[in-house]
Short mmCIF file of C-alpha atoms and ligand atoms in Angstrom, two decimals:
data_model
loop_
_atom_site.label_atom_id
_atom_site.label_comp_id
_atom_site.label_asym_id
_atom_site.label_seq_id
_atom_site.Cartn_x
_atom_site.Cartn_y
_atom_site.Cartn_z
CA MET A 1 0.08 0.05 -0.07
CA THR A 2 1.38 3.47 -0.95
CA LEU A 3 0.13 6.38 0.88
CA LEU A 4 0.97 10.15 0.29
CA ALA A 5 0.91 12.03 3.70
CA ILE A 6 0.52 15.88 4.16
CA GLU A 7 1.01 17.96 7.12
CA THR A 8 0.18 21.88 7.24
CA SER A 9 -0.75 22.28 10.84
CA CYS A 10 1.81 24.97 11.62
CA ASP A 11 4.55 26.40 10.21
CA GLU A 12 6.16 23.45 8.46
CA THR A 13 4.69 22.30 4.74
CA SER A 14 5.48 18.62 4.59
CA ALA A 15 4.52 15.87 2.16
CA ALA A 16 5.89 12.51 2.89
CA VAL A 17 5.60 8.96 0.85
CA VAL A 18 5.08 5.90 2.87
CA ARG A 19 4.90 2.07 1.85
CA ASP A 20 4.36 -0.59 3.76
CA GLY A 21 6.32 0.63 7.02
CA ARG A 22 9.21 2.36 4.89
CA ILE A 23 9.23 6.20 4.54
CA LEU A 24 10.26 6.61 0.75
CA SER A 25 10.50 10.46 1.20
CA ASN A 26 9.83 13.10 3.57
CA ALA A 27 9.65 16.90 2.08
CA VAL A 28 9.57 19.74 4.23
CA SER A 29 9.53 23.44 3.50
CA SER A 30 10.00 25.53 6.93
CA GLN A 31 8.46 28.60 7.35
CA VAL A 32 10.90 29.67 10.59
CA GLY A 33 12.40 32.53 8.53
CA LEU A 34 9.26 34.17 7.44
CA HIS A 35 7.80 34.74 11.10
CA ALA A 36 11.09 35.16 12.89
CA GLU A 37 10.57 39.16 12.28
CA TYR A 38 7.18 38.97 14.21
CA GLY A 39 8.68 36.80 16.89
CA GLY A 40 6.17 33.98 16.34
CA VAL A 41 3.89 32.35 13.70
CA VAL A 42 1.34 34.63 12.05
CA PRO A 43 -1.70 32.48 11.30
CA GLU A 44 -2.71 34.29 7.97
CA LEU A 45 1.05 34.31 6.79
CA ALA A 46 1.45 30.52 7.41
CA ALA A 47 -1.65 29.96 5.31
CA ARG A 48 -0.80 31.71 2.48
CA GLU A 49 2.83 30.45 2.47
CA HIS A 50 1.28 26.76 2.64
CA LEU A 51 -0.88 27.55 -0.53
CA LYS A 52 2.44 28.71 -1.96
CA ASN A 53 4.63 25.68 -1.25
CA LEU A 54 2.46 22.66 -0.92
CA LEU A 55 2.58 21.85 -4.38
CA PRO A 56 6.44 22.00 -4.79
CA VAL A 57 6.69 20.20 -1.40
CA ALA A 58 4.34 17.38 -2.70
CA ARG A 59 5.94 16.80 -6.20
CA THR A 60 9.55 16.67 -4.17
CA ALA A 61 8.11 13.83 -2.06
CA LEU A 62 6.46 12.00 -5.36
CA ASN A 63 9.99 12.66 -6.99
CA ASP A 64 12.25 11.58 -4.29
CA ALA A 65 9.93 8.38 -3.73
CA LYS A 66 9.77 7.97 -7.54
CA ILE A 67 5.89 7.50 -7.39
CA PRO A 68 3.78 8.76 -9.91
CA VAL A 69 0.85 10.11 -8.41
CA ASP A 70 -1.63 7.60 -10.16
CA GLN A 71 0.13 4.65 -8.06
CA LEU A 72 -1.06 6.11 -4.56
CA ASP A 73 -3.25 3.73 -2.79
CA VAL A 74 -4.27 6.20 0.22
CA VAL A 75 -3.89 9.78 1.07
CA ALA A 76 -3.82 11.25 4.54
CA ALA A 77 -3.59 14.81 6.07
CA THR A 78 -3.18 16.48 9.68
CA GLN A 79 -6.83 17.33 10.15
CA GLY A 80 -6.10 18.82 13.53
CA PRO A 81 -5.43 20.27 15.82
CA GLY A 82 -3.49 23.51 14.45
CA LEU A 83 -3.97 26.87 13.05
CA PRO A 84 -7.68 26.41 11.48
CA MET A 85 -6.42 28.21 8.06
CA ALA A 86 -3.11 26.37 7.70
CA LEU A 87 -4.74 23.11 8.35
CA LEU A 88 -7.31 23.41 5.68
CA VAL A 89 -4.69 23.99 3.09
CA GLY A 90 -3.24 20.70 3.50
CA LEU A 91 -6.29 18.74 4.37
CA LYS A 92 -8.33 20.00 1.61
CA ALA A 93 -5.57 19.46 -1.01
CA ALA A 94 -5.37 15.91 0.37
CA GLN A 95 -9.02 15.24 0.16
CA ALA A 96 -8.93 16.69 -3.35
CA VAL A 97 -6.23 14.17 -4.65
CA ALA A 98 -8.17 11.42 -2.95
CA PHE A 99 -11.24 12.49 -4.75
CA ALA A 100 -9.81 12.73 -7.95
CA LEU A 101 -8.02 9.45 -7.78
CA ARG A 102 -10.99 7.82 -6.28
CA LYS A 103 -8.75 6.56 -3.17
CA PRO A 104 -9.81 6.66 0.49
CA PHE A 105 -8.64 9.66 2.77
CA VAL A 106 -7.55 9.17 6.60
CA GLY A 107 -7.36 12.30 8.97
CA ILE A 108 -5.02 12.37 11.22
CA HIS A 109 -4.99 14.07 14.62
CA HIS A 110 -1.58 15.89 14.87
CA HIS A 111 -0.61 15.22 18.65
CA GLU A 112 -1.28 11.41 18.08
CA ALA A 113 1.17 11.19 14.95
CA HIS A 114 3.72 12.92 17.14
CA LEU A 115 3.65 9.93 19.51
CA TYR A 116 4.84 7.68 16.67
CA SER A 117 7.74 9.73 15.37
CA PRO A 118 10.15 8.07 18.03
CA TRP A 119 9.78 4.69 16.42
CA ILE A 120 10.74 5.98 13.18
CA GLN A 121 14.54 5.08 12.60
CA ILE A 122 17.24 5.80 10.26
CA LYS A 123 17.63 2.45 8.63
CA ASP A 124 20.36 2.99 5.82
CA ASN A 125 22.29 6.12 5.13
CA SER A 126 23.17 4.99 1.57
CA LEU A 127 19.67 3.93 -0.02
CA ALA A 128 17.75 6.89 -0.81
CA PRO A 129 19.37 9.40 -3.21
CA GLN A 130 20.17 12.75 -1.56
CA SER A 131 17.55 15.19 -3.03
CA GLY A 132 19.05 18.22 -0.91
CA GLU A 133 17.39 21.47 -0.83
CA ARG A 134 15.71 22.96 -3.98
CA ASP A 135 13.85 26.32 -3.90
CA GLY A 136 13.38 26.35 0.01
CA VAL A 137 11.98 22.65 -0.04
CA ARG A 138 14.14 20.20 2.12
CA GLY A 139 13.84 17.13 0.45
CA THR A 140 13.99 13.71 1.99
CA GLU A 141 16.47 13.98 4.79
CA THR A 142 19.78 13.71 3.18
CA ALA A 143 20.38 10.33 1.76
CA ILE A 144 18.42 8.57 4.86
CA GLU A 145 16.03 5.67 4.42
CA TYR A 146 13.81 5.79 7.32
CA ALA A 147 11.65 2.70 8.22
CA ALA A 148 9.09 2.42 11.03
CA ASP A 149 10.01 -0.51 13.63
CA PHE A 150 7.18 -1.47 15.57
CA SER A 151 8.61 -4.85 16.62
CA GLN A 152 10.08 -2.96 19.81
CA PHE A 153 6.92 -1.34 20.32
CA GLN A 154 6.26 -1.33 23.99
CA PRO A 155 3.39 0.49 26.05
CA ASN A 156 5.21 3.97 26.98
CA VAL A 157 4.81 7.22 28.43
CA SER A 158 5.23 9.71 25.72
CA LEU A 159 6.54 13.42 26.13
CA ILE A 160 5.36 15.65 23.24
CA VAL A 161 7.32 19.03 23.72
CA SER A 162 7.07 21.71 21.09
CA GLY A 163 6.45 25.64 20.72
CA GLY A 164 2.86 25.05 20.99
CA HIS A 165 2.47 21.98 23.19
CA THR A 166 3.99 20.27 26.34
CA ILE A 167 1.74 17.09 26.75
CA LEU A 168 2.54 13.58 28.58
CA VAL A 169 0.47 10.82 26.81
CA LEU A 170 0.29 7.16 28.32
CA VAL A 171 0.11 5.18 25.17
CA GLU A 172 -1.34 1.77 26.31
CA SER A 173 -1.19 -0.24 23.21
CA GLU A 174 -0.91 0.58 19.55
CA LEU A 175 -3.64 3.31 18.72
CA LYS A 176 -4.65 3.63 22.68
CA HIS A 177 -3.39 6.58 23.94
CA ARG A 178 -4.57 8.62 27.56
CA VAL A 179 -3.77 12.34 27.79
CA LEU A 180 -2.04 12.23 31.33
CA GLY A 181 -1.14 15.83 31.57
CA SER A 182 -0.53 19.11 29.81
CA THR A 183 0.35 22.74 30.31
CA ILE A 184 -1.97 24.74 31.79
CA ASP A 185 -0.35 27.97 30.31
CA ASP A 186 2.72 28.35 28.03
CA ALA A 187 4.28 25.16 26.19
CA ALA A 188 8.21 24.49 27.00
CA GLY A 189 9.17 25.75 23.54
CA GLU A 190 7.54 29.03 24.10
CA CYS A 191 9.34 29.60 27.27
CA PHE A 192 12.67 28.95 25.86
CA ASP A 193 11.62 31.28 22.64
CA LYS A 194 10.28 34.06 24.98
CA THR A 195 12.95 34.14 27.23
CA GLY A 196 15.43 34.43 24.48
CA LYS A 197 13.83 37.00 23.09
CA MET A 198 13.91 39.08 26.63
CA MET A 199 18.02 38.17 26.15
CA GLY A 200 17.54 39.74 22.42
CA LEU A 201 17.94 36.29 20.83
CA ALA A 202 16.14 36.02 17.44
CA TYR A 203 12.82 33.38 17.03
CA PRO A 204 12.87 30.60 17.55
CA ALA A 205 15.38 30.97 20.66
CA GLY A 206 15.40 27.54 21.60
CA PRO A 207 18.11 26.37 19.48
CA GLU A 208 20.32 29.32 20.13
CA ILE A 209 19.77 29.02 23.74
CA ASP A 210 20.59 25.20 23.52
CA ARG A 211 24.15 26.27 21.60
CA LEU A 212 24.74 29.24 24.22
CA ALA A 213 24.05 27.10 27.11
CA GLU A 214 26.78 24.42 26.37
CA GLN A 215 29.42 27.00 27.29
CA GLY A 216 27.38 28.31 30.39
CA ASN A 217 26.65 27.22 34.08
CA PRO A 218 23.70 25.71 34.49
CA ARG A 219 23.77 26.52 38.44
CA ALA A 220 24.83 30.18 37.57
CA PHE A 221 21.30 31.61 38.28
CA ASP A 222 18.47 29.95 40.24
CA PHE A 223 15.13 29.86 38.37
CA PRO A 224 11.80 28.21 39.68
CA ARG A 225 11.05 24.70 38.37
CA PRO A 226 7.08 25.09 38.33
CA MET A 227 5.08 22.34 39.25
CA LEU A 228 7.90 20.15 39.72
CA HIS A 229 6.62 18.45 42.86
CA ASP A 230 2.75 18.90 41.90
CA ALA A 231 1.14 15.34 42.28
CA GLY A 232 -0.47 15.72 38.80
CA ASP A 233 1.21 15.50 35.28
CA ASP A 234 0.37 19.09 33.96
CA PHE A 235 3.06 21.59 33.31
CA SER A 236 3.11 25.33 33.71
CA PHE A 237 5.96 27.65 32.34
CA SER A 238 4.75 31.38 32.58
CA GLY A 239 5.79 31.54 35.77
CA LEU A 240 9.55 30.46 34.78
CA LYS A 241 9.04 33.15 32.06
CA THR A 242 7.99 35.95 34.43
CA SER A 243 10.83 35.20 36.76
CA VAL A 244 13.13 36.11 33.76
CA ARG A 245 11.59 39.00 32.86
CA TYR A 246 11.86 40.25 36.64
CA PHE A 247 15.51 38.88 36.81
CA LEU A 248 16.40 41.05 33.71
CA ARG A 249 14.79 43.95 34.88
CA ASP A 250 16.74 43.81 37.83
CA ASN A 251 20.18 42.86 36.41
CA PRO A 252 20.14 44.75 32.88
CA ALA A 253 23.79 44.97 32.95
CA LEU A 254 24.00 41.28 33.03
CA LEU A 255 23.24 41.16 29.05
CA ASP A 256 26.37 43.18 28.39
CA ASP A 257 28.39 40.25 29.31
CA PRO A 258 28.54 37.68 26.70
CA GLN A 259 29.64 34.75 29.71
CA LYS A 260 26.74 35.79 31.78
CA ILE A 261 24.24 35.41 28.64
CA ARG A 262 25.79 31.82 28.23
CA ASP A 263 25.10 31.10 32.36
CA LEU A 264 21.49 32.63 32.00
CA CYS A 265 20.82 29.98 28.99
CA ALA A 266 22.14 27.34 30.75
CA SER A 267 20.21 28.26 34.04
CA ILE A 268 16.72 28.54 31.98
CA GLN A 269 17.23 25.64 30.12
CA ALA A 270 18.06 23.72 33.34
CA ALA A 271 15.05 24.66 34.94
CA ILE A 272 13.14 23.57 31.93
CA VAL A 273 14.72 20.50 31.30
CA GLU A 274 14.73 19.46 34.92
CA VAL A 275 10.62 19.44 35.02
CA LEU A 276 10.19 17.75 31.88
CA VAL A 277 12.63 14.89 32.78
CA ALA A 278 11.08 14.51 36.20
CA LYS A 279 7.63 14.51 35.54
CA THR A 280 8.04 12.32 32.41
CA ILE A 281 9.86 9.72 34.74
CA ARG A 282 7.70 10.07 37.31
CA ALA A 283 4.57 9.53 34.96
CA ALA A 284 6.31 6.27 33.56
CA LYS A 285 7.08 4.98 37.01
CA ARG A 286 3.45 5.57 38.22
CA ASN A 287 1.83 3.83 35.02
CA GLY A 288 3.95 1.11 35.61
CA VAL A 289 5.47 1.01 31.97
CA ARG A 290 9.15 0.24 31.11
CA CYS A 291 9.43 2.63 27.98
CA VAL A 292 9.68 6.50 27.28
CA THR A 293 9.73 8.32 24.07
CA ALA A 294 9.77 11.77 22.89
CA SER A 295 9.11 14.11 19.97
CA GLY A 296 8.39 17.67 19.26
CA GLY A 297 10.90 20.60 18.25
CA VAL A 298 12.14 21.01 21.90
CA THR A 299 13.35 17.11 21.93
CA CYS A 300 16.01 18.55 19.61
CA ASN A 301 17.29 20.18 22.59
CA ARG A 302 20.76 18.73 23.59
CA ALA A 303 20.44 18.55 27.46
CA LEU A 304 16.78 17.46 27.35
CA ARG A 305 17.85 14.46 25.22
CA ASN A 306 20.96 13.83 27.67
CA GLU A 307 18.88 14.04 30.83
CA LEU A 308 16.19 11.80 29.30
CA ALA A 309 18.89 9.15 28.59
CA ARG A 310 20.38 9.51 32.08
CA ALA A 311 17.20 9.15 33.99
CA CYS A 312 16.24 6.28 31.61
CA LYS A 313 19.20 4.39 32.34
CA LYS A 314 19.25 5.25 36.00
CA ASN A 315 15.50 3.75 36.14
CA GLY A 316 15.76 0.96 34.07
CA PHE A 317 13.65 2.29 31.06
CA THR A 318 14.13 2.01 27.65
CA LEU A 319 13.97 5.54 25.72
CA HIS A 320 13.11 6.13 21.93
CA LEU A 321 13.56 10.00 21.23
CA ALA A 322 12.60 10.94 17.52
CA GLU A 323 15.36 11.41 15.05
CA LYS A 324 16.25 15.14 15.31
CA SER A 325 14.68 15.92 11.62
CA LEU A 326 11.65 14.25 12.84
CA CYS A 327 11.14 16.10 16.21
CA THR A 328 9.77 19.11 14.28
CA ASP A 329 6.54 18.84 12.34
CA ASN A 330 6.68 16.35 9.43
CA ALA A 331 4.41 14.67 7.21
CA ALA A 332 6.52 11.28 7.70
CA MET A 333 4.56 10.79 11.04
CA ILE A 334 1.32 11.26 9.63
CA GLY A 335 1.97 8.90 6.87
CA ILE A 336 2.99 6.05 9.66
CA LEU A 337 -0.07 7.12 11.92
CA ALA A 338 -2.27 6.62 8.71
CA GLU A 339 -0.89 3.38 8.07
CA ARG A 340 -1.00 1.82 11.42
CA LYS A 341 -4.79 2.83 11.67
CA LEU A 342 -5.47 0.96 8.48
CA ALA A 343 -3.49 -2.12 9.40
CA GLN A 344 -5.81 -1.83 12.51
CA LYS A 345 -8.58 -1.88 10.00
CA VAL A 346 -9.77 1.69 11.51
CA PRO A 347 -11.77 3.13 8.73
CA ALA A 348 -11.10 5.72 6.09
CA THR A 349 -12.45 9.33 6.99
CA GLY A 350 -15.30 10.73 5.19
CA PHE A 351 -14.62 14.11 3.45
CA ASP A 352 -17.32 15.57 5.35
CA GLU A 353 -16.32 13.95 8.84
CA ASP A 354 -15.11 16.33 11.33
CA ILE A 355 -11.93 14.75 13.39
CA LYS A 356 -12.95 12.56 16.22
CA PRO A 357 -10.91 12.84 19.45
CA GLY A 358 -8.26 10.44 19.19
CA TRP A 359 -7.65 9.95 22.63
CA VAL A 360 -8.58 9.80 26.19
CA LEU A 361 -8.57 12.60 28.80
CA VAL A 362 -8.02 11.26 32.27
O1 KG4 B 1 7.50 21.10 16.95
P1 KG4 B 1 7.88 22.65 16.57
O2 KG4 B 1 8.65 22.65 14.96
O3 KG4 B 1 6.65 23.33 16.10
C1 KG4 B 1 5.77 23.67 17.10
O4 KG4 B 1 6.08 24.73 18.09
O5 KG4 B 1 4.58 23.17 17.21
O6 KG4 B 1 8.89 23.17 17.60
C2 KG4 B 1 9.36 24.27 17.60
C3 KG4 B 1 10.04 24.77 18.95
C4 KG4 B 1 10.37 26.14 19.10
O7 KG4 B 1 9.67 26.78 20.59
C5 KG4 B 1 11.93 26.02 19.17
O8 KG4 B 1 12.60 27.16 20.06
C6 KG4 B 1 11.79 24.53 20.11
O9 KG4 B 1 10.90 23.80 19.53
N1 KG4 B 1 13.04 24.05 19.41
C7 KG4 B 1 14.25 23.97 20.50
C8 KG4 B 1 15.46 23.34 19.97
N2 KG4 B 1 14.85 23.25 18.81
C9 KG4 B 1 13.68 23.61 18.70
N3 KG4 B 1 14.14 24.16 21.88
C10 KG4 B 1 15.45 24.05 22.80
N4 KG4 B 1 16.24 23.36 22.05
C11 KG4 B 1 16.40 23.05 20.86
N5 KG4 B 1 17.54 22.71 20.37
ZN1 ZN B 2 3.77 19.25 16.25
#
C-alpha cells in the first residue's frame, strides 16, 4: 500500500510517501525565517505560505519516492489540531487528490502522530538519493532511508514538547492513548523562545539557547521549577518566563556580558529540562511502563536528550527519542500513523467527517 501524507498544521509544509512501514520520502519546507521578524507564527501568513509551497513540496516527495501520483492507494493529512487556516490548506488538498484518484482519505490527529515519530529509525544512510534543498524545499532528509520498526513497540509514556504543546501521554498499546497531563499555560518551547527574546535572541530562540548553554553554568542563576513537586502530570511555564523577566529587569547589565548570557541560557534550560524529565519519569513509574518516548521541536534540545537518557538508564527504562529531523512537524509521522490505523482496520475518514478525538482524557 502506497500512501501520500500531508502536514500543514503550523509553520512547516510537509509531504511524505510511505509504503509498508518504510518512509520513501519526507519533504519539508519550513517557514521559520518568514515568521522570525514577528517573533512567532502569524496564522494568516502561514496559510498563504502553505498555499504557495504545498505543490512543490508534494512534487518533491513524489519525485524522491519515485512514485507517480496515480500509483497512490491512500491519501492522509493532518486534520487537527493546529492553526485552522493552515490546516485547511493541506487537508483540502489531500482530500482533493483522494477524490480525484477515487482513493480513501485518512484524517490524522497531529498530536497522536507525534507519538509515533520516535519509532521511526534511520535504517540505512546509503539507499535513498540525496535530494537536498531546492527552492526552499528540504527534500528527503539527506540520503537517509527511514523505516518504522514497531517490533520494539512497548507501552510507553510519551512526552510531546514543542512551541505550542507540552503533553504527557500514556500509550497503552498501539492506537490506545490517554493524555496524562499538559501545560496549563505556556508550552516549554514558548518559554525557550520568549525568554530568548528577552535576551535579544532571534525567534525561535530554543536552538540558540541550546547552543549558548553549552558553555554556560546551569547553576549560575536559580530559576523556579514550576509544578515540579505537583502530584499531577500538568506543566506550567509562564511563571518561569515571568521570573526571567523580573530577573533581567533587576540585572540589565548582565546582558552586556557574553559569558553571563551563556550562564543565563544554561540556567533557564536547566530549569525547563529538570521539570520535563522529572515529570516524565515520574509518570512512567506511576503507570508501570518500562519505556519512555519523546518528540516535538524541543526534543532537539541536547540537554533534554542527555538528561532523559541519563534518567531512563538510571531507572531501567528503554528510551526512544525521535530523530532530530523528525522532532519538528513532518508528514512522515502522519503517514506512519495513517498506515497503522488502516492496518488495524480503522475505517477511512469521510470527506465531510470532522476529526474525532483520538484519545482519552484522564
Ligand atoms: O515542533 P515544532 O517545530 O513546532 C511547534 O511549535 O509546534 O517546535 C518548535 C519549537 C520552538 O519553540 C523552538 O524554539 C523549539 O521547538 N526548539 C528547541 C530546540 N530546537 C527547537 N528548543 C530548545 N532547544 C532546541 N535545540
Ligand atoms: Zn507538532
